[in-house]
PDB file of C-alpha atoms in Angstrom:
ATOM      1  CA  MET A 461      57.635   5.319  -6.383  1.00  0.00           C
ATOM      2  CA  ASP A 462      56.342   1.980  -5.444  1.00  0.00           C
ATOM      3  CA  VAL A 463      53.244   1.056  -6.850  1.00  0.00           C
ATOM      4  CA  ASP A 464      52.220  -1.417  -4.776  1.00  0.00           C
ATOM      5  CA  ALA A 465      52.264   0.130  -1.599  1.00  0.00           C
ATOM      6  CA  VAL A 466      50.444   3.198  -3.825  1.00  0.00           C
ATOM      7  CA  LYS A 467      47.725   1.349  -4.634  1.00  0.00           C
ATOM      8  CA  SER A 468      47.569   0.344  -0.848  1.00  0.00           C
ATOM      9  CA  TRP A 469      47.328   3.587  -0.119  1.00  0.00           C
ATOM     10  CA  VAL A 470      44.700   4.724  -1.948  1.00  0.00           C
ATOM     11  CA  THR A 471      42.995   1.733  -2.045  1.00  0.00           C
ATOM     12  CA  LEU A 472      42.377   2.567   1.668  1.00  0.00           C
ATOM     13  CA  ARG A 473      41.549   5.859   1.858  1.00  0.00           C
ATOM     14  CA  ASN A 474      39.071   5.117  -0.886  1.00  0.00           C
ATOM     15  CA  VAL A 475      36.593   2.592   1.279  1.00  0.00           C
ATOM     16  CA  PRO A 476      33.233   4.270   1.695  1.00  0.00           C
ATOM     17  CA  GLY A 477      33.172   5.668   5.096  1.00  0.00           C
ATOM     18  CA  VAL A 478      37.795   6.326   5.857  1.00  0.00           C
ATOM     19  CA  GLY A 479      37.600  10.153   5.998  1.00  0.00           C
ATOM     20  CA  ASP A 480      41.610  11.724   6.525  1.00  0.00           C
ATOM     21  CA  ARG A 481      40.690  11.751  10.173  1.00  0.00           C
ATOM     22  CA  LEU A 482      39.981   7.974  10.954  1.00  0.00           C
ATOM     23  CA  PHE A 483      42.741   7.353   8.136  1.00  0.00           C
ATOM     24  CA  LYS A 484      45.239   8.655   9.329  1.00  0.00           C
ATOM     25  CA  ARG A 485      43.832   7.119  13.315  1.00  0.00           C
ATOM     26  CA  LEU A 486      44.084   3.650  11.007  1.00  0.00           C
ATOM     27  CA  VAL A 487      48.092   4.257   9.438  1.00  0.00           C
ATOM     28  CA  ASP A 488      49.179   5.618  13.042  1.00  0.00           C
ATOM     29  CA  ARG A 489      47.635   2.470  14.898  1.00  0.00           C
ATOM     30  CA  PHE A 490      48.848  -0.228  12.179  1.00  0.00           C
ATOM     31  CA  GLU A 491      51.705   1.567  10.506  1.00  0.00           C
ATOM     32  CA  ASP A 492      51.023   0.496   6.935  1.00  0.00           C
ATOM     33  CA  PRO A 493      46.885  -0.178   4.673  1.00  0.00           C
ATOM     34  CA  ARG A 494      48.648  -3.249   4.061  1.00  0.00           C
ATOM     35  CA  ARG A 495      48.487  -4.389   7.677  1.00  0.00           C
ATOM     36  CA  VAL A 496      45.077  -2.879   8.093  1.00  0.00           C
ATOM     37  CA  PHE A 497      43.180  -4.891   5.273  1.00  0.00           C
ATOM     38  CA  GLU A 498      45.663  -7.982   6.917  1.00  0.00           C
ATOM     39  CA  ALA A 499      43.785  -7.055   9.929  1.00  0.00           C
ATOM     40  CA  ALA A 500      41.126  -7.210   8.898  1.00  0.00           C
ATOM     41  CA  ARG A 501      40.554 -10.274   6.861  1.00  0.00           C
ATOM     42  CA  SER A 502      42.222 -12.064   9.900  1.00  0.00           C
ATOM     43  CA  ASN A 503      41.149 -10.419  13.051  1.00  0.00           C
ATOM     44  CA  PRO A 504      39.365  -7.364  12.991  1.00  0.00           C
ATOM     45  CA  ARG A 505      39.132  -7.261  16.800  1.00  0.00           C
ATOM     46  CA  LEU A 506      42.240  -5.993  16.381  1.00  0.00           C
ATOM     47  CA  PHE A 507      40.037  -2.867  15.438  1.00  0.00           C
ATOM     48  CA  ASP A 508      37.827  -3.020  18.705  1.00  0.00           C
ATOM     49  CA  ASP A 509      39.430   0.545  20.254  1.00  0.00           C
ATOM     50  CA  THR A 510      39.956   2.212  17.540  1.00  0.00           C
ATOM     51  CA  GLU A 511      37.577   5.361  17.461  1.00  0.00           C
ATOM     52  CA  GLY A 512      35.459   5.881  14.267  1.00  0.00           C
ATOM     53  CA  VAL A 513      35.647   2.107  12.896  1.00  0.00           C
ATOM     54  CA  ASN A 514      32.735  -0.571  14.140  1.00  0.00           C
ATOM     55  CA  HIS A 515      31.960  -3.875  12.506  1.00  0.00           C
ATOM     56  CA  ARG A 516      29.929  -2.896   9.890  1.00  0.00           C
ATOM     57  CA  LEU A 517      33.244  -0.651   8.724  1.00  0.00           C
ATOM     58  CA  VAL A 518      35.376  -3.027   9.899  1.00  0.00           C
ATOM     59  CA  ARG A 519      33.546  -5.902   7.219  1.00  0.00           C
ATOM     60  CA  ALA A 520      34.098  -2.960   4.568  1.00  0.00           C
ATOM     61  CA  ILE A 521      37.675  -2.593   4.965  1.00  0.00           C
ATOM     62  CA  ALA A 522      37.874  -6.089   4.593  1.00  0.00           C
ATOM     63  CA  ARG A 523      36.218  -6.422   1.087  1.00  0.00           C
ATOM     64  CA  HIS A 524      37.639  -3.131  -0.744  1.00  0.00           C
ATOM     65  CA  ASP A 525      39.185  -3.692  -3.630  1.00  0.00           C
ATOM     66  CA  LEU A 526      40.856  -0.659  -5.505  1.00  0.00           C
ATOM     67  CA  PRO A 527      38.485   0.480  -7.958  1.00  0.00           C
ATOM     68  CA  ASP A 528      39.802   0.565 -12.108  1.00  0.00           C
ATOM     69  CA  ALA A 529      38.822   3.761 -12.461  1.00  0.00           C
ATOM     70  CA  LEU A 530      41.434   4.642  -9.474  1.00  0.00           C
ATOM     71  CA  ALA A 531      43.702   1.719 -10.735  1.00  0.00           C
ATOM     72  CA  ASN A 532      43.566   3.458 -14.250  1.00  0.00           C
ATOM     73  CA  GLY A 533      44.728   7.088 -12.382  1.00  0.00           C
ATOM     74  CA  ILE A 534      47.529   5.564 -10.938  1.00  0.00           C
ATOM     75  CA  GLN A 535      49.139   4.626 -14.148  1.00  0.00           C
ATOM     76  CA  SER A 536      47.718   8.103 -15.545  1.00  0.00           C
ATOM     77  CA  ALA A 537      50.095   9.267 -13.110  1.00  0.00           C
ATOM     78  CA  MET A 538      53.190   7.828 -14.413  1.00  0.00           C
ATOM     79  CA  ASP A 539      52.690   8.461 -17.876  1.00  0.00           C
ATOM     80  CA  ASN A 540      52.116  11.898 -17.277  1.00  0.00           C
ATOM     81  CA  GLY A 541      55.246  12.425 -15.061  1.00  0.00           C
ATOM     82  CA  PHE A 542      52.970  13.169 -11.418  1.00  0.00           C
ATOM     83  CA  GLN A 543      54.402  11.474  -8.533  1.00  0.00           C
ATOM     84  CA  ILE A 544      52.378  10.064  -6.207  1.00  0.00           C
ATOM     85  CA  VAL A 545      53.456  10.679  -2.592  1.00  0.00           C
ATOM     86  CA  THR A 546      52.116   9.240   0.651  1.00  0.00           C
ATOM     87  CA  MET A 547      52.282  10.120   4.188  1.00  0.00           C
ATOM     88  CA  ALA A 548      54.855   7.650   4.799  1.00  0.00           C
ATOM     89  CA  ASP A 549      57.058   9.589   1.367  1.00  0.00           C
ATOM     90  CA  ARG A 550      59.810  10.924   2.954  1.00  0.00           C
ATOM     91  CA  ARG A 551      59.241  13.917   0.484  1.00  0.00           C
ATOM     92  CA  TYR A 552      55.571  14.250   2.817  1.00  0.00           C
ATOM     93  CA  PRO A 553      55.639  18.424   4.208  1.00  0.00           C
ATOM     94  CA  ARG A 554      56.328  17.204   7.590  1.00  0.00           C
ATOM     95  CA  LEU A 555      54.542  19.833   9.410  1.00  0.00           C
ATOM     96  CA  LEU A 556      50.877  18.428   6.460  1.00  0.00           C
ATOM     97  CA  ARG A 557      51.179  15.151   8.738  1.00  0.00           C
ATOM     98  CA  GLU A 558      50.861  16.991  12.006  1.00  0.00           C
ATOM     99  CA  ILE A 559      47.039  18.344  11.745  1.00  0.00           C
ATOM    100  CA  PRO A 560      44.394  16.384  12.480  1.00  0.00           C
ATOM    101  CA  ASP A 561      43.403  15.560   9.529  1.00  0.00           C
ATOM    102  CA  PRO A 562      46.296  14.974   6.711  1.00  0.00           C
ATOM    103  CA  PRO A 563      45.455  14.691   3.012  1.00  0.00           C
ATOM    104  CA  ALA A 564      46.180  10.731   3.149  1.00  0.00           C
ATOM    105  CA  TYR A 565      48.364  10.677  -0.627  1.00  0.00           C
ATOM    106  CA  PHE A 566      48.784  13.414  -3.326  1.00  0.00           C
ATOM    107  CA  TYR A 567      49.805  14.178  -6.800  1.00  0.00           C
ATOM    108  CA  LEU A 568      53.268  16.229  -7.085  1.00  0.00           C
ATOM    109  CA  ALA A 569      54.166  18.092 -10.283  1.00  0.00           C
ATOM    110  CA  GLY A 570      57.876  19.017  -9.903  1.00  0.00           C
ATOM    111  CA  GLN A 571      58.942  17.931  -6.794  1.00  0.00           C
ATOM    112  CA  LEU A 572      58.711  19.731  -2.553  1.00  0.00           C
ATOM    113  CA  PRO A 573      61.266  21.670  -1.305  1.00  0.00           C
ATOM    114  CA  ASP A 574      63.716  19.422   1.508  1.00  0.00           C
ATOM    115  CA  ASP A 575      62.337  20.462   5.057  1.00  0.00           C
ATOM    116  CA  THR A 576      62.169  23.472   3.753  1.00  0.00           C
ATOM    117  CA  ASP A 577      60.863  26.113   5.889  1.00  0.00           C
ATOM    118  CA  MET A 578      56.984  27.405   4.261  1.00  0.00           C
ATOM    119  CA  VAL A 579      55.074  30.710   4.580  1.00  0.00           C
ATOM    120  CA  ALA A 580      51.704  30.206   2.888  1.00  0.00           C
ATOM    121  CA  MET A 581      50.394  33.753   1.470  1.00  0.00           C
ATOM    122  CA  VAL A 582      46.768  34.039   0.532  1.00  0.00           C
ATOM    123  CA  GLY A 583      44.099  36.711  -0.262  1.00  0.00           C
ATOM    124  CA  SER A 584      41.901  37.733  -2.679  1.00  0.00           C
ATOM    125  CA  ARG A 585      41.188  36.949  -6.656  1.00  0.00           C
ATOM    126  CA  ASN A 586      39.983  40.133  -7.883  1.00  0.00           C
ATOM    127  CA  ALA A 587      42.986  42.245  -6.046  1.00  0.00           C
ATOM    128  CA  THR A 588      44.202  45.780  -6.444  1.00  0.00           C
ATOM    129  CA  ALA A 589      47.763  47.008  -7.136  1.00  0.00           C
ATOM    130  CA  TYR A 590      48.461  48.280  -3.801  1.00  0.00           C
ATOM    131  CA  GLY A 591      47.137  44.268  -3.054  1.00  0.00           C
ATOM    132  CA  LEU A 592      49.170  42.969  -6.017  1.00  0.00           C
ATOM    133  CA  SER A 593      52.147  45.116  -5.499  1.00  0.00           C
ATOM    134  CA  ILE A 594      52.678  43.781  -1.596  1.00  0.00           C
ATOM    135  CA  CYS A 595      52.265  40.516  -2.166  1.00  0.00           C
ATOM    136  CA  ARG A 596      54.906  40.182  -5.284  1.00  0.00           C
ATOM    137  CA  ARG A 597      57.248  42.702  -2.895  1.00  0.00           C
ATOM    138  CA  LEU A 598      56.488  39.912   0.510  1.00  0.00           C
ATOM    139  CA  SER A 599      56.886  37.070  -1.846  1.00  0.00           C
ATOM    140  CA  HIS A 600      60.443  37.956  -3.038  1.00  0.00           C
ATOM    141  CA  GLN A 601      61.841  39.071  -0.484  1.00  0.00           C
ATOM    142  CA  LEU A 602      60.858  35.300   1.957  1.00  0.00           C
ATOM    143  CA  ALA A 603      62.180  33.866  -0.768  1.00  0.00           C
ATOM    144  CA  SER A 604      65.199  35.586  -1.235  1.00  0.00           C
ATOM    145  CA  GLN A 605      65.959  34.613   2.645  1.00  0.00           C
ATOM    146  CA  GLY A 606      65.557  31.027   1.897  1.00  0.00           C
ATOM    147  CA  ILE A 607      61.354  30.241   2.598  1.00  0.00           C
ATOM    148  CA  CYS A 608      59.198  28.590   0.846  1.00  0.00           C
ATOM    149  CA  VAL A 609      55.906  30.471  -0.596  1.00  0.00           C
ATOM    150  CA  VAL A 610      53.479  28.525  -0.788  1.00  0.00           C
ATOM    151  CA  SER A 611      49.754  29.266  -2.518  1.00  0.00           C
ATOM    152  CA  GLY A 612      46.974  27.583  -4.849  1.00  0.00           C
ATOM    153  CA  MET A 613      47.385  29.160  -8.197  1.00  0.00           C
ATOM    154  CA  ALA A 614      44.513  31.432  -8.138  1.00  0.00           C
ATOM    155  CA  LEU A 615      44.368  34.715 -10.797  1.00  0.00           C
ATOM    156  CA  GLY A 616      45.318  37.951  -7.812  1.00  0.00           C
ATOM    157  CA  ILE A 617      46.856  37.632  -4.953  1.00  0.00           C
ATOM    158  CA  ASP A 618      48.265  33.996  -5.108  1.00  0.00           C
ATOM    159  CA  SER A 619      49.322  34.565  -8.869  1.00  0.00           C
ATOM    160  CA  ALA A 620      50.698  37.345  -7.319  1.00  0.00           C
ATOM    161  CA  ALA A 621      52.662  34.872  -4.433  1.00  0.00           C
ATOM    162  CA  HIS A 622      53.991  32.556  -6.567  1.00  0.00           C
ATOM    163  CA  ARG A 623      55.643  35.474  -9.455  1.00  0.00           C
ATOM    164  CA  GLY A 624      57.466  37.208  -6.706  1.00  0.00           C
ATOM    165  CA  ALA A 625      58.635  33.742  -5.746  1.00  0.00           C
ATOM    166  CA  LEU A 626      59.489  32.586  -9.219  1.00  0.00           C
ATOM    167  CA  ALA A 627      61.686  36.184  -9.703  1.00  0.00           C
ATOM    168  CA  ALA A 628      63.989  35.944  -6.770  1.00  0.00           C
ATOM    169  CA  LYS A 629      64.408  32.497  -8.710  1.00  0.00           C
ATOM    170  CA  GLY A 630      62.897  30.406  -4.906  1.00  0.00           C
ATOM    171  CA  THR A 631      61.022  28.088  -4.168  1.00  0.00           C
ATOM    172  CA  THR A 632      57.300  28.250  -4.261  1.00  0.00           C
ATOM    173  CA  VAL A 633      54.623  25.197  -4.285  1.00  0.00           C
ATOM    174  CA  ALA A 634      50.741  25.433  -5.667  1.00  0.00           C
ATOM    175  CA  VAL A 635      47.847  23.653  -3.750  1.00  0.00           C
ATOM    176  CA  LEU A 636      44.978  23.106  -6.841  1.00  0.00           C
ATOM    177  CA  GLY A 637      41.086  22.700  -5.866  1.00  0.00           C
ATOM    178  CA  SER A 638      40.770  20.623  -8.916  1.00  0.00           C
ATOM    179  CA  GLY A 639      43.200  17.396 -10.990  1.00  0.00           C
ATOM    180  CA  LEU A 640      46.742  17.862 -12.065  1.00  0.00           C
ATOM    181  CA  ASN A 641      45.194  17.365 -15.715  1.00  0.00           C
ATOM    182  CA  ARG A 642      42.168  20.040 -14.837  1.00  0.00           C
ATOM    183  CA  ILE A 643      44.253  23.132 -14.122  1.00  0.00           C
ATOM    184  CA  TYR A 644      42.277  26.027 -12.807  1.00  0.00           C
ATOM    185  CA  PRO A 645      41.958  28.883 -13.698  1.00  0.00           C
ATOM    186  CA  ARG A 646      43.036  27.836 -17.595  1.00  0.00           C
ATOM    187  CA  GLN A 647      44.929  31.482 -17.570  1.00  0.00           C
ATOM    188  CA  ASN A 648      47.960  29.566 -15.369  1.00  0.00           C
ATOM    189  CA  ARG A 649      48.640  27.394 -17.946  1.00  0.00           C
ATOM    190  CA  GLY A 650      51.982  29.320 -17.937  1.00  0.00           C
ATOM    191  CA  LEU A 651      52.170  29.609 -14.342  1.00  0.00           C
ATOM    192  CA  PHE A 652      52.064  25.599 -13.806  1.00  0.00           C
ATOM    193  CA  LYS A 653      54.641  24.982 -16.189  1.00  0.00           C
ATOM    194  CA  GLU A 654      56.974  27.729 -14.317  1.00  0.00           C
ATOM    195  CA  ILE A 655      56.602  26.340 -10.573  1.00  0.00           C
ATOM    196  CA  ARG A 656      56.087  22.368 -11.864  1.00  0.00           C
ATOM    197  CA  ALA A 657      60.109  23.242 -13.233  1.00  0.00           C
ATOM    198  CA  THR A 658      61.607  24.559  -9.484  1.00  0.00           C
ATOM    199  CA  GLY A 659      59.237  23.516  -7.373  1.00  0.00           C
ATOM    200  CA  GLY A 660      56.463  21.554  -7.218  1.00  0.00           C
ATOM    201  CA  VAL A 661      52.599  21.144  -7.911  1.00  0.00           C
ATOM    202  CA  ILE A 662      50.131  19.237  -5.507  1.00  0.00           C
ATOM    203  CA  SER A 663      46.118  17.794  -5.544  1.00  0.00           C
ATOM    204  CA  GLU A 664      44.371  16.011  -3.914  1.00  0.00           C
ATOM    205  CA  PHE A 665      41.850  15.212  -6.130  1.00  0.00           C
ATOM    206  CA  GLU A 666      41.840  12.643  -9.030  1.00  0.00           C
ATOM    207  CA  LEU A 667      43.956  13.726 -12.107  1.00  0.00           C
ATOM    208  CA  GLU A 668      40.773  14.603 -13.984  1.00  0.00           C
ATOM    209  CA  ALA A 669      39.062  16.012 -10.985  1.00  0.00           C
ATOM    210  CA  GLU A 670      37.310  19.140 -12.087  1.00  0.00           C
ATOM    211  CA  PRO A 671      37.752  22.284 -10.245  1.00  0.00           C
ATOM    212  CA  ASP A 672      34.200  22.139  -8.140  1.00  0.00           C
ATOM    213  CA  ALA A 673      33.545  24.352  -5.632  1.00  0.00           C
ATOM    214  CA  HIS A 674      33.937  21.865  -2.828  1.00  0.00           C
ATOM    215  CA  HIS A 675      37.153  21.619  -3.408  1.00  0.00           C
ATOM    216  CA  PHE A 676      38.957  24.597  -2.652  1.00  0.00           C
ATOM    217  CA  PRO A 677      37.503  24.885   1.714  1.00  0.00           C
ATOM    218  CA  ARG A 678      39.351  21.508   1.632  1.00  0.00           C
ATOM    219  CA  ARG A 679      42.661  22.224  -1.020  1.00  0.00           C
ATOM    220  CA  ASN A 680      42.807  25.323   2.070  1.00  0.00           C
ATOM    221  CA  ARG A 681      44.062  23.251   4.838  1.00  0.00           C
ATOM    222  CA  ILE A 682      46.961  21.700   3.022  1.00  0.00           C
ATOM    223  CA  ILE A 683      48.084  25.613   2.158  1.00  0.00           C
ATOM    224  CA  SER A 684      47.576  26.576   6.033  1.00  0.00           C
ATOM    225  CA  GLY A 685      48.797  23.034   7.099  1.00  0.00           C
ATOM    226  CA  MET A 686      51.985  22.871   4.574  1.00  0.00           C
ATOM    227  CA  ALA A 687      53.706  26.187   6.086  1.00  0.00           C
ATOM    228  CA  GLN A 688      54.567  27.610  10.080  1.00  0.00           C
ATOM    229  CA  GLY A 689      52.489  30.708   9.080  1.00  0.00           C
ATOM    230  CA  THR A 690      49.094  31.965   6.706  1.00  0.00           C
ATOM    231  CA  VAL A 691      49.749  35.947   5.593  1.00  0.00           C
ATOM    232  CA  VAL A 692      46.580  37.181   5.109  1.00  0.00           C
ATOM    233  CA  VAL A 693      47.770  40.272   1.851  1.00  0.00           C
ATOM    234  CA  GLU A 694      44.365  41.449   0.998  1.00  0.00           C
ATOM    235  CA  ALA A 695      40.514  39.898   1.898  1.00  0.00           C
ATOM    236  CA  ALA A 696      36.972  40.777   1.728  1.00  0.00           C
ATOM    237  CA  ARG A 697      34.665  40.153   4.979  1.00  0.00           C
ATOM    238  CA  ARG A 698      33.767  35.963   2.982  1.00  0.00           C
ATOM    239  CA  SER A 699      36.460  35.561   1.313  1.00  0.00           C
ATOM    240  CA  GLY A 700      38.179  32.681   0.906  1.00  0.00           C
ATOM    241  CA  SER A 701      41.226  33.322   2.450  1.00  0.00           C
ATOM    242  CA  LEU A 702      39.218  33.815   5.368  1.00  0.00           C
ATOM    243  CA  ILE A 703      38.753  30.324   5.703  1.00  0.00           C
ATOM    244  CA  THR A 704      41.853  29.607   5.368  1.00  0.00           C
ATOM    245  CA  ALA A 705      43.390  31.402   7.872  1.00  0.00           C
ATOM    246  CA  ARG A 706      40.848  29.411  10.426  1.00  0.00           C
ATOM    247  CA  TRP A 707      42.635  26.555   9.349  1.00  0.00           C
ATOM    248  CA  ALA A 708      45.701  28.224   9.953  1.00  0.00           C
ATOM    249  CA  ALA A 709      44.419  28.804  13.804  1.00  0.00           C
ATOM    250  CA  GLU A 710      42.988  25.375  14.085  1.00  0.00           C
ATOM    251  CA  GLN A 711      46.256  23.936  13.061  1.00  0.00           C
ATOM    252  CA  ASN A 712      48.138  26.031  15.841  1.00  0.00           C
ATOM    253  CA  ARG A 713      49.556  28.088  13.033  1.00  0.00           C
ATOM    254  CA  GLU A 714      50.476  31.627  12.801  1.00  0.00           C
ATOM    255  CA  VAL A 715      47.832  33.479  10.579  1.00  0.00           C
ATOM    256  CA  PHE A 716      49.239  37.091   9.857  1.00  0.00           C
ATOM    257  CA  ALA A 717      47.671  40.290   7.546  1.00  0.00           C
ATOM    258  CA  VAL A 718      48.278  42.852   5.715  1.00  0.00           C
ATOM    259  CA  PRO A 719      46.173  46.375   5.867  1.00  0.00           C
ATOM    260  CA  GLY A 720      45.153  48.066   3.951  1.00  0.00           C
ATOM    261  CA  SER A 721      43.075  51.264   3.106  1.00  0.00           C
ATOM    262  CA  ILE A 722      40.224  52.051   6.002  1.00  0.00           C
ATOM    263  CA  ASP A 723      38.079  52.147   2.343  1.00  0.00           C
ATOM    264  CA  SER A 724      38.336  49.696   0.504  1.00  0.00           C
ATOM    265  CA  PHE A 725      36.221  46.153   1.474  1.00  0.00           C
ATOM    266  CA  LYS A 726      38.844  44.203  -0.682  1.00  0.00           C
ATOM    267  CA  SER A 727      41.065  44.800   2.955  1.00  0.00           C
ATOM    268  CA  SER A 728      37.849  44.549   5.699  1.00  0.00           C
ATOM    269  CA  GLY A 729      38.510  40.787   6.296  1.00  0.00           C
ATOM    270  CA  ALA A 730      42.304  41.166   7.092  1.00  0.00           C
ATOM    271  CA  HIS A 731      41.729  44.296   9.167  1.00  0.00           C
ATOM    272  CA  SER A 732      39.062  42.082  11.005  1.00  0.00           C
ATOM    273  CA  LEU A 733      41.461  39.234  11.225  1.00  0.00           C
ATOM    274  CA  ILE A 734      43.836  41.646  12.930  1.00  0.00           C
ATOM    275  CA  GLN A 735      40.946  42.872  15.200  1.00  0.00           C
ATOM    276  CA  GLN A 736      41.246  39.487  15.953  1.00  0.00           C
ATOM    277  CA  GLY A 737      44.744  39.464  17.030  1.00  0.00           C
ATOM    278  CA  ALA A 738      46.470  38.180  13.954  1.00  0.00           C
ATOM    279  CA  LYS A 739      49.787  39.704  13.294  1.00  0.00           C
ATOM    280  CA  LEU A 740      49.963  43.131  11.555  1.00  0.00           C
ATOM    281  CA  VAL A 741      52.084  42.489   9.073  1.00  0.00           C
ATOM    282  CA  THR A 742      54.381  45.933   7.058  1.00  0.00           C
ATOM    283  CA  SER A 743      57.389  43.506   6.361  1.00  0.00           C
ATOM    284  CA  ILE A 744      58.882  40.080   6.160  1.00  0.00           C
ATOM    285  CA  ASP A 745      60.764  41.407   9.187  1.00  0.00           C
ATOM    286  CA  ASP A 746      56.871  40.930  11.451  1.00  0.00           C
ATOM    287  CA  ILE A 747      56.764  37.765   9.815  1.00  0.00           C
ATOM    288  CA  ILE A 748      60.117  36.081  10.368  1.00  0.00           C
TER     289      ILE A 748
END
C-alpha cells in the first residue's frame, strides 16, 4: 500500500464540501487527488467548469491537511492487517467504480475476488425458517458456480447468504455499516473471521465508527453497486432491503425477488418488488 498516495485520497475526501459524487468528478478530471491539491494551490482557474466547485471550496481544498485522527486511522489499519483500497487500486470493484457516488476508498479485511461475477443477497434480519433455508440454498448454489455473494453481515438473511457461500467453499464479501474495529452485530464476530479468511469484509467508515442508523442506507449503495444484480429473499414493506433494491435499480442493475407466502408480512416487500417488475426467483437459473 502506497501510504502517501492513500493519504492524499483520504485528505481530499474529508475536505468539508467534497462528497462522493464531487470526489468522483474531481478524480475523473484530474486523475489523482495530488493533482487536485496542486491545481487548487497553483492554478484555481482549472476548476472553473467543474460542476459543484466554487472559489470558496477551491480555497478549502488548497488549505486542507490530513487531520491527525485520520492519519492515526491509516496507521491503525496497517497495524491491524487491514488495507485501504482507493478507486485507483486494481482491486477496487469495477462495477462499484461505475456508480454515481462510489466511495473514494474503503477499508478491507481479507481479500476481494479478482474480476469475479457478484450477486448481492439481502433480506430481513428477523427472517423465517423458510427465508433462511431458501437464502442458504441459493447462495450455496451461486457460490458453487463461482459467483461471489455480497451481503451486509447483518443477522437473518445476510448471515445466511454468507454462510451458504462459505459452506460451498466459495467467495463472499461483507459490507459493514460500522468500522472494521466495531463489528456489528457482535454475534457475528465469528462470521467476520470466517469471511475474512477466504473473502473480504469492507467498510467505507473509519475503523472505530459505530453502527449509526444513517450509515446503513449508505452502506446499501455499496452492496448493490458491487454486484450485477440484487436478490431480495425476504423483506417487509418497510425493510432496509428495499433501499438496497432501489439503489440497484437506480444503478441500472438487475433486481430479483424470492416470493413467499401471501399471508406473511415478511414477504410483502418482496412481492411488491415483483409487482413493480423485479425478476421472480424460483432457482438460481432465474438469476444466472
